Short mmCIF file of C-alpha atoms and ligand atoms in Angstrom, two decimals:
data_model
loop_
_atom_site.label_atom_id
_atom_site.label_comp_id
_atom_site.label_asym_id
_atom_site.label_seq_id
_atom_site.Cartn_x
_atom_site.Cartn_y
_atom_site.Cartn_z
CA MET Q 1 88.78 113.00 88.57
CA LYS Q 2 89.01 116.39 87.23
CA LEU Q 3 86.45 118.40 85.88
CA TYR Q 4 88.11 122.01 84.08
CA LEU Q 5 85.65 124.91 83.81
CA ALA Q 6 85.16 128.35 83.65
CA PRO Q 7 82.32 130.15 85.59
CA GLY Q 8 78.63 130.94 83.59
CA ALA Q 9 79.72 128.39 81.33
CA CYS Q 10 78.01 125.06 80.31
CA SER Q 11 80.47 123.16 82.43
CA VAL Q 12 78.81 123.81 85.36
CA VAL Q 13 76.50 121.32 84.05
CA PRO Q 14 78.98 118.83 84.80
CA LEU Q 15 79.55 120.26 88.20
CA ILE Q 16 76.31 119.50 89.19
CA ALA Q 17 76.25 116.34 87.95
CA LEU Q 18 79.10 115.25 90.05
CA THR Q 19 78.14 117.29 93.18
CA GLU Q 20 74.20 116.00 93.56
CA LEU Q 21 75.65 112.04 91.95
CA GLY Q 22 77.99 112.88 95.48
CA LEU Q 23 81.27 111.90 93.66
CA ALA Q 24 84.79 112.49 94.60
CA HIS Q 25 86.29 115.33 91.49
CA ASP Q 26 88.74 118.11 91.80
CA VAL Q 27 88.14 121.63 89.90
CA GLU Q 28 90.28 123.70 87.54
CA ARG Q 29 89.66 126.97 86.62
CA VAL Q 30 90.59 127.65 83.15
CA ASP Q 31 91.32 131.52 82.75
CA PHE Q 32 89.44 132.60 79.34
CA MET Q 33 90.16 135.79 80.44
CA ARG Q 34 93.98 134.66 80.03
CA GLY Q 35 93.81 132.73 76.62
CA LYS Q 36 92.70 130.12 78.51
CA ALA Q 37 95.38 128.86 80.54
CA LEU Q 38 95.87 126.64 82.36
CA ALA Q 39 97.09 126.74 86.66
CA ASN Q 40 100.04 125.00 85.78
CA GLY Q 41 101.15 127.67 82.22
CA GLY Q 42 99.19 124.90 79.86
CA LYS Q 43 96.26 126.05 77.38
CA LEU Q 44 92.99 124.15 77.99
CA THR Q 45 94.09 123.34 74.53
CA ASP Q 46 96.61 120.97 76.07
CA VAL Q 47 93.37 118.94 77.70
CA ASN Q 48 90.55 119.48 74.98
CA GLU Q 49 92.26 120.49 71.81
CA ARG Q 50 89.07 121.25 70.09
CA GLY Q 51 89.88 124.47 73.09
CA TYR Q 52 86.06 124.21 75.38
CA VAL Q 53 83.79 123.33 78.80
CA PRO Q 54 84.22 121.64 79.64
CA ALA Q 55 86.49 118.60 80.04
CA LEU Q 56 86.48 115.77 82.67
CA ARG Q 57 90.34 114.02 82.52
CA LEU Q 58 89.21 110.54 84.42
CA ASP Q 59 90.83 108.41 87.27
CA ASP Q 60 93.38 106.95 83.91
CA GLY Q 61 93.74 109.71 82.89
CA GLU Q 62 91.39 110.35 79.66
CA VAL Q 63 89.70 113.00 78.88
CA LEU Q 64 86.33 112.88 78.24
CA THR Q 65 84.38 115.74 76.67
CA GLU Q 66 80.34 117.42 75.59
CA VAL Q 67 77.28 118.23 78.05
CA ALA Q 68 75.42 115.34 77.10
CA SER Q 69 78.44 112.28 77.31
CA LEU Q 70 79.26 113.38 80.78
CA LEU Q 71 75.38 113.31 81.99
CA MET Q 72 75.24 110.18 80.76
CA TYR Q 73 78.97 109.12 81.57
CA LEU Q 74 78.55 110.31 85.32
CA GLY Q 75 75.03 109.76 86.10
CA ASP Q 76 75.93 105.93 85.04
CA LEU Q 77 78.33 105.42 87.58
CA ARG Q 78 75.28 106.12 90.69
CA PRO Q 79 72.39 105.06 89.21
CA GLU Q 80 71.20 104.99 92.67
CA ALA Q 81 71.29 108.50 92.44
CA ASP Q 82 68.06 107.80 90.92
CA VAL Q 83 69.28 111.70 88.52
CA VAL Q 84 69.62 109.58 85.36
CA PRO Q 85 67.04 107.00 83.83
CA LYS Q 86 68.28 103.72 83.54
CA ALA Q 87 70.30 102.75 80.97
CA GLY Q 88 68.02 100.32 78.88
CA THR Q 89 64.44 101.82 79.58
CA PHE Q 90 62.35 103.70 76.89
CA GLU Q 91 63.01 106.95 79.73
CA ARG Q 92 66.15 106.28 79.50
CA VAL Q 93 65.21 107.19 75.03
CA ARG Q 94 63.40 110.22 76.36
CA TYR Q 95 66.06 111.57 78.84
CA VAL Q 96 68.49 111.69 75.57
CA GLU Q 97 66.00 112.98 73.66
CA TRP Q 98 66.08 115.90 76.39
CA LEU Q 99 69.47 116.01 76.44
CA VAL Q 100 70.23 115.94 73.33
CA PHE Q 101 67.56 119.07 72.32
CA THR Q 102 69.06 121.23 74.77
CA ALA Q 103 71.88 120.78 73.26
CA THR Q 104 71.91 121.54 69.60
CA GLU Q 105 68.58 123.63 70.29
CA LEU Q 106 69.35 124.98 73.51
CA HIS Q 107 72.77 125.43 74.26
CA LYS Q 108 74.20 125.97 70.22
CA GLY Q 109 71.11 128.31 69.72
CA LEU Q 110 72.41 130.56 72.50
CA GLY Q 111 75.68 130.55 69.93
CA PRO Q 112 74.97 133.08 67.45
CA LEU Q 113 74.16 135.83 69.92
CA PHE Q 114 77.46 135.17 71.21
CA ALA Q 115 79.17 135.70 68.18
CA LYS Q 116 80.65 139.19 66.81
CA GLU Q 117 80.15 138.63 63.61
CA ALA Q 118 76.90 138.40 64.03
CA ASN Q 119 74.98 141.49 62.99
CA GLU Q 120 71.65 142.47 65.26
CA GLU Q 121 69.59 141.59 62.51
CA TYR Q 122 70.36 137.59 62.71
CA LYS Q 123 70.67 137.81 66.53
CA ALA Q 124 67.39 139.17 66.32
CA ALA Q 125 66.99 135.79 64.36
CA ALA Q 126 68.25 133.45 66.52
CA LYS Q 127 66.50 134.95 69.66
CA ALA Q 128 63.56 135.05 68.90
CA LYS Q 129 64.05 130.95 67.67
CA PHE Q 130 65.70 130.07 71.50
CA ALA Q 131 62.31 132.02 73.11
CA SER Q 132 60.55 129.12 70.85
CA ARG Q 133 62.46 126.35 71.84
CA LEU Q 134 62.46 128.01 75.56
CA ALA Q 135 58.31 127.69 74.93
CA VAL Q 136 58.67 124.10 73.74
CA VAL Q 137 60.35 123.11 77.47
CA GLU Q 138 57.68 125.42 78.78
CA LYS Q 139 54.46 123.77 77.64
CA HIS Q 140 56.02 120.44 78.47
CA LEU Q 141 56.14 121.55 82.08
CA ALA Q 142 52.58 122.49 82.45
CA SER Q 143 51.50 119.17 83.76
CA ARG Q 144 55.26 117.55 85.20
CA PRO Q 145 57.50 119.57 87.81
CA PHE Q 146 61.09 118.27 85.36
CA LEU Q 147 61.70 117.14 81.99
CA MET Q 148 61.45 113.60 83.37
CA GLY Q 149 57.57 113.98 85.51
CA GLU Q 150 58.06 114.26 88.92
CA ALA Q 151 61.68 114.09 89.96
CA PHE Q 152 64.61 116.40 89.07
CA THR Q 153 67.10 115.17 86.56
CA LEU Q 154 69.70 116.07 84.92
CA ALA Q 155 68.88 116.97 82.15
CA ASP Q 156 66.97 119.62 84.06
CA ALA Q 157 70.68 121.24 84.87
CA TYR Q 158 71.12 121.29 81.44
CA VAL Q 159 68.03 123.80 80.97
CA PHE Q 160 68.92 125.80 84.67
CA TYR Q 161 72.28 126.56 82.25
CA ALA Q 162 71.08 127.40 78.99
CA MET Q 163 67.75 130.12 81.01
CA ARG Q 164 71.12 131.50 83.09
CA ALA Q 165 73.08 132.11 79.73
CA TRP Q 166 69.52 133.82 78.08
CA THR Q 167 69.22 134.98 81.71
CA ARG Q 168 72.20 136.60 83.44
CA PHE Q 169 73.94 137.74 80.11
CA PHE Q 170 71.11 138.50 77.00
CA LYS Q 171 69.22 139.88 80.10
CA GLN Q 172 66.13 138.21 78.77
CA GLU Q 173 62.83 137.48 80.92
CA LEU Q 174 62.08 134.78 81.99
CA THR Q 175 57.96 133.21 81.86
CA PRO Q 176 56.20 133.09 85.69
CA ALA Q 177 56.43 128.84 84.61
CA LEU Q 178 59.83 128.90 83.66
CA ALA Q 179 60.77 131.14 86.89
CA ALA Q 180 60.11 128.73 88.59
CA TYR Q 181 60.67 126.35 87.60
CA TYR Q 182 64.58 128.01 87.25
CA ALA Q 183 63.55 128.02 91.25
CA ARG Q 184 63.26 124.62 91.22
CA ILE Q 185 66.29 123.46 89.93
CA LYS Q 186 68.27 126.40 91.77
CA ASP Q 187 66.82 126.03 95.06
CA ARG Q 188 67.73 122.08 95.17
CA SER Q 189 70.99 121.67 97.91
CA LYS Q 190 73.28 120.09 95.18
CA VAL Q 191 72.35 122.98 92.85
CA ALA Q 192 73.43 125.51 94.86
CA ALA Q 193 76.30 123.98 96.31
CA ALA Q 194 77.86 123.01 93.02
CA LEU Q 195 77.17 127.04 91.90
CA GLU Q 196 78.71 128.18 94.91
CA VAL Q 197 81.53 126.59 93.77
CA GLU Q 198 81.77 127.11 90.18
CA GLY Q 199 82.04 130.85 92.14
CA PHE Q 200 79.64 132.63 88.90
CA GLY Q 201 75.83 132.73 92.20
CA ALA Q 202 72.26 131.95 90.53
N1 GSH C 301 80.20 121.25 72.38
C1 GSH C 301 80.61 121.98 73.97
C2 GSH C 301 80.27 122.86 73.60
C3 GSH C 301 81.33 123.87 75.16
C4 GSH C 301 81.12 124.96 74.72
O1 GSH C 301 80.52 125.58 74.16
N2 GSH C 301 81.87 125.52 76.16
C5 GSH C 301 81.57 126.63 75.40
C6 GSH C 301 80.83 127.71 77.86
S1 GSH C 301 79.88 127.53 76.95
C7 GSH C 301 83.37 126.78 75.38
O2 GSH C 301 83.95 126.78 75.93
N3 GSH C 301 83.75 128.07 75.08
C8 GSH C 301 84.83 128.84 74.12
C9 GSH C 301 86.16 127.66 72.96
O3 GSH C 301 84.34 127.53 72.20
O4 GSH C 301 86.76 128.71 72.65
C10 GSH C 301 79.32 120.35 74.67
O5 GSH C 301 78.08 120.16 74.45
O6 GSH C 301 79.91 120.27 75.77
#
């Protein structure tokens, strides 16, 4: 498999997944500073017509996109790794609920903050909304170390990305409880290994 990624972007999430699951993969950095250029001189749109990362080229040539679907697909390739609840269980539905929440409320909640067209008033409202969604995560974590309970799952990696963007790109502080959650994820040896490959840091 080959993962197309950009340092600092949400493509770090499937990179963490591939690393946690011990799945063989190559990575290709897409150069966002040079029109989303690929190493072979082509463009990201040659791989993903939507023009964004992550994109995962499977061994049979199929290209899979969307962080949430990648997390479901990859987790099911190695169920024994125990970082995704088993398909067909209610726990799995709760896991998907967290993936969708993270995709739509956290990941895409950051969209207006990146938008050059958004004015300061709109950005302030988007920041307040994002903070309120992070508060939902914090409340949930009051009685458990990870989203799904005692053990890390790939949904935590997705929230990790959103918290990293919030703090690194927008210079926002995490509350002590969320900072401790962030550290629990970052300090996992396989997450640290993935971050090293990505090259953007925690
Ligand atoms: N719907 C996609 C969104 C992915 C996305 O937002 N990718 C960003 C980086 S975090 C990107 O490549 N943006 C470039 C662009 O949209 O032009 C997903 O959930 O995976």
